[in-house]
mmCIF file of C-alpha atoms in Angstrom:
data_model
loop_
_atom_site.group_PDB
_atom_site.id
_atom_site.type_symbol
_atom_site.label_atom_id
_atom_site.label_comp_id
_atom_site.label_asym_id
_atom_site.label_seq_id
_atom_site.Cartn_x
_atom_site.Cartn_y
_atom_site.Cartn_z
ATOM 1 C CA UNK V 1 0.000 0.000 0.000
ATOM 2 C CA UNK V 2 3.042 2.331 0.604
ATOM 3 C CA UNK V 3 3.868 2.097 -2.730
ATOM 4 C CA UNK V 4 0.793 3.319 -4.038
ATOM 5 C CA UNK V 5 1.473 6.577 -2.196
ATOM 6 C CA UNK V 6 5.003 7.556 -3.965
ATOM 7 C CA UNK V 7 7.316 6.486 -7.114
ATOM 8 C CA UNK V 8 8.821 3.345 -6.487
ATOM 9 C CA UNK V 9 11.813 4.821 -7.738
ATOM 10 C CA UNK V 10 13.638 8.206 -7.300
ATOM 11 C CA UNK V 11 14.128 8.424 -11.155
ATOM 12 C CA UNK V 12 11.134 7.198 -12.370
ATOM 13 C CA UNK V 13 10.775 6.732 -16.356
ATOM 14 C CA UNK V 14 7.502 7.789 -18.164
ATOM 15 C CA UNK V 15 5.182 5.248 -18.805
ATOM 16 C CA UNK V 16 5.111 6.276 -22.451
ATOM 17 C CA UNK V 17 6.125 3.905 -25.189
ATOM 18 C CA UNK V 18 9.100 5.952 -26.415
ATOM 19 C CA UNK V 19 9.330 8.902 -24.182
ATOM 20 C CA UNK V 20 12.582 9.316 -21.966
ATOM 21 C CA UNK V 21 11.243 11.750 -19.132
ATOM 22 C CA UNK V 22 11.178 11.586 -15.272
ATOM 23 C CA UNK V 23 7.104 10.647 -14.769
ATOM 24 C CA UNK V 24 5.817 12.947 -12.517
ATOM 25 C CA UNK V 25 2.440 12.735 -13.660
ATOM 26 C CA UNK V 26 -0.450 9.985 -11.841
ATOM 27 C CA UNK V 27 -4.184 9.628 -12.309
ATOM 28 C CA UNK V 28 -6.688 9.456 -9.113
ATOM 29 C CA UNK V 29 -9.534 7.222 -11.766
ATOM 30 C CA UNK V 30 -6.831 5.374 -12.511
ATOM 31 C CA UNK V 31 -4.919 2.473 -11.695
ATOM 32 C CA UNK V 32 -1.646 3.044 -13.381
ATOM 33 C CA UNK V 33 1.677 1.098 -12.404
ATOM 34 C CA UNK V 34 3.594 3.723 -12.658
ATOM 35 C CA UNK V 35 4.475 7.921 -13.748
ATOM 36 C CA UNK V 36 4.094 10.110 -17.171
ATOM 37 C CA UNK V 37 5.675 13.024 -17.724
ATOM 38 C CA UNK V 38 3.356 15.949 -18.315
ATOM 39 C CA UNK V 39 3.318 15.609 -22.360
ATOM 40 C CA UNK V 40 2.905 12.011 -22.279
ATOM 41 C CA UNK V 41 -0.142 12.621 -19.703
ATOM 42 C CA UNK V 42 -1.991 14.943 -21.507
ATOM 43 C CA UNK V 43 -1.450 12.905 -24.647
ATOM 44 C CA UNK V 44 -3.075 10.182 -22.780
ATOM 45 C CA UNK V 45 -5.652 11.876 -21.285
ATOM 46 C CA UNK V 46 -6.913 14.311 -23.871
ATOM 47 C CA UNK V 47 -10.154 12.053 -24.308
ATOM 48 C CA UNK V 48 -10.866 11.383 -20.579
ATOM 49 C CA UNK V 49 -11.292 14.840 -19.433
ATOM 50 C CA UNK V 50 -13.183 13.652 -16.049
ATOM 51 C CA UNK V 51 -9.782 12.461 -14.600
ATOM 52 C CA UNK V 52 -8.213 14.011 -11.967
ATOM 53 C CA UNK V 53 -4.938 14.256 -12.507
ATOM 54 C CA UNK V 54 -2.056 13.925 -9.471
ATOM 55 C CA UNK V 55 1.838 15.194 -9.595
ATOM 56 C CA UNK V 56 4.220 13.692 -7.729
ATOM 57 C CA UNK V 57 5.736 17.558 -5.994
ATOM 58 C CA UNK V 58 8.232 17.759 -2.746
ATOM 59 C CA UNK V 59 7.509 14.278 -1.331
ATOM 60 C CA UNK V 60 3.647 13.986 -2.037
ATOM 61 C CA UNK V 61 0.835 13.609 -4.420
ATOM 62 C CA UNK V 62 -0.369 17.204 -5.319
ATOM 63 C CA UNK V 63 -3.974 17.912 -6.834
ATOM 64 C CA UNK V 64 -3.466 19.311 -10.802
ATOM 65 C CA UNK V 65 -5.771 20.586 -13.162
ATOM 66 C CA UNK V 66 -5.853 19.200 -16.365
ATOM 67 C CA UNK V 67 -6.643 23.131 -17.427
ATOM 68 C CA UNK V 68 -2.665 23.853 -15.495
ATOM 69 C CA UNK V 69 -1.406 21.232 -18.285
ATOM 70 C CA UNK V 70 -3.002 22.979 -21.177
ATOM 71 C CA UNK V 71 -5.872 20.783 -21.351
ATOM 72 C CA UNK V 72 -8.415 23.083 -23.608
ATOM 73 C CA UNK V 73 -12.253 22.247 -23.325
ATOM 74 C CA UNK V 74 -13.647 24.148 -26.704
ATOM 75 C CA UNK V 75 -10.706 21.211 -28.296
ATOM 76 C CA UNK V 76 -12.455 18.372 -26.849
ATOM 77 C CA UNK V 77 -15.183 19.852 -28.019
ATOM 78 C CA UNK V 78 -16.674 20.229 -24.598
ATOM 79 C CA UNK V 79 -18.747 24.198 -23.786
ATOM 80 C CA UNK V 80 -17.224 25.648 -20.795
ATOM 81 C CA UNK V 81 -20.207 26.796 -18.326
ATOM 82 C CA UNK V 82 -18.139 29.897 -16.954
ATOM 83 C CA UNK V 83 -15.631 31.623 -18.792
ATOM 84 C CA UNK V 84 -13.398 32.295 -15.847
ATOM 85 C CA UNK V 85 -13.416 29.016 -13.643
ATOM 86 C CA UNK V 86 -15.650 26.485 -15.632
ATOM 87 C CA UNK V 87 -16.400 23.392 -13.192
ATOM 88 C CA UNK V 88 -19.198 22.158 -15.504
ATOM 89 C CA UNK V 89 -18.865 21.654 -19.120
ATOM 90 C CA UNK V 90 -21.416 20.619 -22.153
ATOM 91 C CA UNK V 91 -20.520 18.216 -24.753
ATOM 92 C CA UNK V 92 -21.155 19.775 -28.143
ATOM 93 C CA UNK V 93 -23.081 16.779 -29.230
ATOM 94 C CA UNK V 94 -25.734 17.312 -26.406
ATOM 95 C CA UNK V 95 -26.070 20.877 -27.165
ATOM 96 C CA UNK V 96 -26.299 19.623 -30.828
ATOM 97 C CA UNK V 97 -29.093 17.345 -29.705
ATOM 98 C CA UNK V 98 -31.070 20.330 -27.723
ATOM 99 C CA UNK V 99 -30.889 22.517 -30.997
ATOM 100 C CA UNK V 100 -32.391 19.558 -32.829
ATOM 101 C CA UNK V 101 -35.123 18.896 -30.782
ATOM 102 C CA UNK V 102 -35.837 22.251 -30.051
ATOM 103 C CA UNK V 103 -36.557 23.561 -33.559
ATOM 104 C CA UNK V 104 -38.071 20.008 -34.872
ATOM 105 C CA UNK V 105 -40.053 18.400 -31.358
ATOM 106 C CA UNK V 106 -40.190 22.027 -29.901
ATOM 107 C CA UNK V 107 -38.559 20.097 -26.907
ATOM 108 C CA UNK V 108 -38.069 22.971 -23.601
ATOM 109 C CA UNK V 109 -34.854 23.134 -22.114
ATOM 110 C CA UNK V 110 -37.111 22.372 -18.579
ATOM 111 C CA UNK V 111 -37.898 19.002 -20.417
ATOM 112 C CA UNK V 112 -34.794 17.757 -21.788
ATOM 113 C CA UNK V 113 -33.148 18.601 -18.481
ATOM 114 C CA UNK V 114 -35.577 16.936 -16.857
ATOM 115 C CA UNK V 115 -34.821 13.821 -19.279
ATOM 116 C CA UNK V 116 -31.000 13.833 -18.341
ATOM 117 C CA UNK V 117 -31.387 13.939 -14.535
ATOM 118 C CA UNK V 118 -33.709 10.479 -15.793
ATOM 119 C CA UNK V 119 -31.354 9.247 -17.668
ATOM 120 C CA UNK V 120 -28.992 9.281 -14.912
ATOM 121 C CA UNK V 121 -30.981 8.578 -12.238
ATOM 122 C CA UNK V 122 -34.356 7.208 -12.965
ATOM 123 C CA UNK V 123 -35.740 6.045 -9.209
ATOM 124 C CA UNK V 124 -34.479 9.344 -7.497
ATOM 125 C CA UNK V 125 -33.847 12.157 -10.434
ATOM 126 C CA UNK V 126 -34.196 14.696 -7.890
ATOM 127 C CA UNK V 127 -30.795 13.874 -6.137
ATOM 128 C CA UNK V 128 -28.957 14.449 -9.248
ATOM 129 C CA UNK V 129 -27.254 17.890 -9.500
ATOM 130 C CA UNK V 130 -29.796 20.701 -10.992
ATOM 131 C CA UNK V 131 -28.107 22.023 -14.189
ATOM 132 C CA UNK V 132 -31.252 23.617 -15.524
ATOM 133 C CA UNK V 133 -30.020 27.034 -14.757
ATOM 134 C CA UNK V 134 -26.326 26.426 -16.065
ATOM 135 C CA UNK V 135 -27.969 24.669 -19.315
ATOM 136 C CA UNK V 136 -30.577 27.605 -19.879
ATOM 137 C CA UNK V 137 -27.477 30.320 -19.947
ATOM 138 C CA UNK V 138 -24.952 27.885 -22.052
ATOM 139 C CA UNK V 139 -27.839 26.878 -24.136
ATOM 140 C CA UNK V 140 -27.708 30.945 -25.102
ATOM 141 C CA UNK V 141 -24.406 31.619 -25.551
ATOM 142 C CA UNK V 142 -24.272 28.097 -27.918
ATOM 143 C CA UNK V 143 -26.951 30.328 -30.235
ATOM 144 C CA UNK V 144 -24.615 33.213 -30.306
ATOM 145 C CA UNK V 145 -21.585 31.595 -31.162
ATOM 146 C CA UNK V 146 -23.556 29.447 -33.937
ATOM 147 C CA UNK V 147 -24.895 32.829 -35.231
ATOM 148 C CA UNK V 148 -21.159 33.878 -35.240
ATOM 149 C CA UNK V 149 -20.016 30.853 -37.070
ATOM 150 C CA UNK V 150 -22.318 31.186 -39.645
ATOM 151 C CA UNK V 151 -21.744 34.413 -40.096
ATOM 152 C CA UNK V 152 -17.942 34.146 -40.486
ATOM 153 C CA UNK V 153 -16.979 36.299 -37.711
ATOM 154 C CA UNK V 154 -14.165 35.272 -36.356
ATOM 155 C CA UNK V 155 -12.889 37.902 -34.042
ATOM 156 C CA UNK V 156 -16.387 38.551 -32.110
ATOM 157 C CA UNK V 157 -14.911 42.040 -30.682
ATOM 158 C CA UNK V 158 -14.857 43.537 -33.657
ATOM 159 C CA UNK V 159 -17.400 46.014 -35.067
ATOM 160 C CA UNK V 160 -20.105 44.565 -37.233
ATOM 161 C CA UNK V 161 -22.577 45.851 -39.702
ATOM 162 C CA UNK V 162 -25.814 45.823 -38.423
ATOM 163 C CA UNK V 163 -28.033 42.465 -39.458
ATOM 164 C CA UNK V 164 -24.543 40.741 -40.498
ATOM 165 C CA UNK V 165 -26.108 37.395 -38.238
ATOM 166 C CA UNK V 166 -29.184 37.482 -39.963
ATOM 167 C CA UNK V 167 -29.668 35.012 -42.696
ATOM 168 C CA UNK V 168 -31.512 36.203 -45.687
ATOM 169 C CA UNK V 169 -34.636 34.526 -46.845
ATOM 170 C CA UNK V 170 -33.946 32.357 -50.189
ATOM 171 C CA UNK V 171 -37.871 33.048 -51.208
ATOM 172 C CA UNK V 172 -37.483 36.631 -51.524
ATOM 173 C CA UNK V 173 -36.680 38.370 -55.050
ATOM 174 C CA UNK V 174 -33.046 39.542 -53.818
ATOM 175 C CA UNK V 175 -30.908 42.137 -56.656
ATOM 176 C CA UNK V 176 -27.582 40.528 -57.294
ATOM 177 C CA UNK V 177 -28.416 37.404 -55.569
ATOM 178 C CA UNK V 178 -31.325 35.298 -57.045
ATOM 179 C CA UNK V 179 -32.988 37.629 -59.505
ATOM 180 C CA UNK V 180 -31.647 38.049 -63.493
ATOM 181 C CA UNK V 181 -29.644 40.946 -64.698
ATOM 182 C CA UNK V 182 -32.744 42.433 -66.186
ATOM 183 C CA UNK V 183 -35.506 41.593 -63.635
ATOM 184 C CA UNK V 184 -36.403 45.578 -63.455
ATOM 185 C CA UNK V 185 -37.824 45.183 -67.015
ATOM 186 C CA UNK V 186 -40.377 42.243 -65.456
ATOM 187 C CA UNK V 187 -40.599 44.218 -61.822
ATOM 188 C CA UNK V 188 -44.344 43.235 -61.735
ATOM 189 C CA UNK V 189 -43.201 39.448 -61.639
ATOM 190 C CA UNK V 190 -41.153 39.741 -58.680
ATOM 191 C CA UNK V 191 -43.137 40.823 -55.505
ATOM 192 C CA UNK V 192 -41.966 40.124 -52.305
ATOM 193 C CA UNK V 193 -45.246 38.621 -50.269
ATOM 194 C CA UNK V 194 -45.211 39.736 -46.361
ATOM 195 C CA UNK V 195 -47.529 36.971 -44.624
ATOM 196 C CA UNK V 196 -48.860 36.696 -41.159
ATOM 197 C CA UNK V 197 -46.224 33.791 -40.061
ATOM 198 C CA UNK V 198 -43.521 36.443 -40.742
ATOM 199 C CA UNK V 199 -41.107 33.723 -42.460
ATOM 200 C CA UNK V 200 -39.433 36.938 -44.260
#
């Protein structure tokens, strides 16, 4: 059991395949039989983001954040809750799935919440962690930056013409776009129709 709590060796090798480093590097989930060095770690561990990582610092195991090694959520494509100290992330496929459901089943963000903490726990849903508020505000900012990325904007601090995130409606007679050179001879033919539904 002692050896579980410290390197077996002084100059411990990394545990990867071809790497030559002193392993510093241990994983609390884990049950490894032995040290990586940082690179090799995060190399490792760049699809198990849930880890806790441990460093072997002054004589003793020492709590690390995978964020201290360079670990970077928006690559693992994971949606930070907080933009300063994120403890809860979103998977880019569930937000995916909420967009999905939203426009097609008209699925609440109350109900699909509601469906996860079932998922997880089905006989007692209410001791799972409530994320609905966290969800609702990510859920947001997802639109935002979608509207961003289909806009091309790439530097979001920049100045921006005004209605540069709105798409523009493929049925309407649009100059330049999808009307002929010489539509203004025929302008009786092209009439842009304002319903109720406001689709334009």
């Amino acid at each position: 059991m002692y050896e579980q709590e410290c390197p077996w060796e002084e100059d411990n090798s990394c545990l990867g395949c071809e790497c030559t480093n002193r392993g510093t590097m241990n994983c609390m989930d884990c049950d490894l039989e032995g040290l990586f060095c940082q690179s090799c770690f995060i190399h490792v561990y760049k699809w198990l983001p849930f880890h806790r990582p441990l460093e072997w610092h002054d004589g003793q195991f020492q709590r690390r954040s995978l964020a201290d090694l360079g670990y970077q959520l928006f690559r693992r494509r994971m949606f930070p809750a907080s933009m300063s100290r994120p403890r809860t992330a979103f998977t880019f496929r569930l937000l995916k799935l909420f967009h999905m459901l939203n426009h097609v089943a008209r699925t609440t963000q109350w109900d699909f919440v509601g469906t996860l903490h079932r998922l997880t726990d089905n006989v007692n849903p209410k001791g799972t962690p409530n994320i609905y508020k966290t969800f609702k505000e990510v859920q947001r900012q997802w639109r935002v930056v979608r509207a961003w990325k289909c806009a091309g904007v790439m530097e979001p601090s920049l100045p921006r013409e005004e209605g540069s995130l709105v798409l523009g409606c493929v049925s309407c007679p649009l100059p330049g776009i999808n009307l002929d050179e010489d539509w203004e001879k025929h302008k009786h033919t092209y009439v842009t129709i304002i319903l109720n539904d406001r689709l334009c």
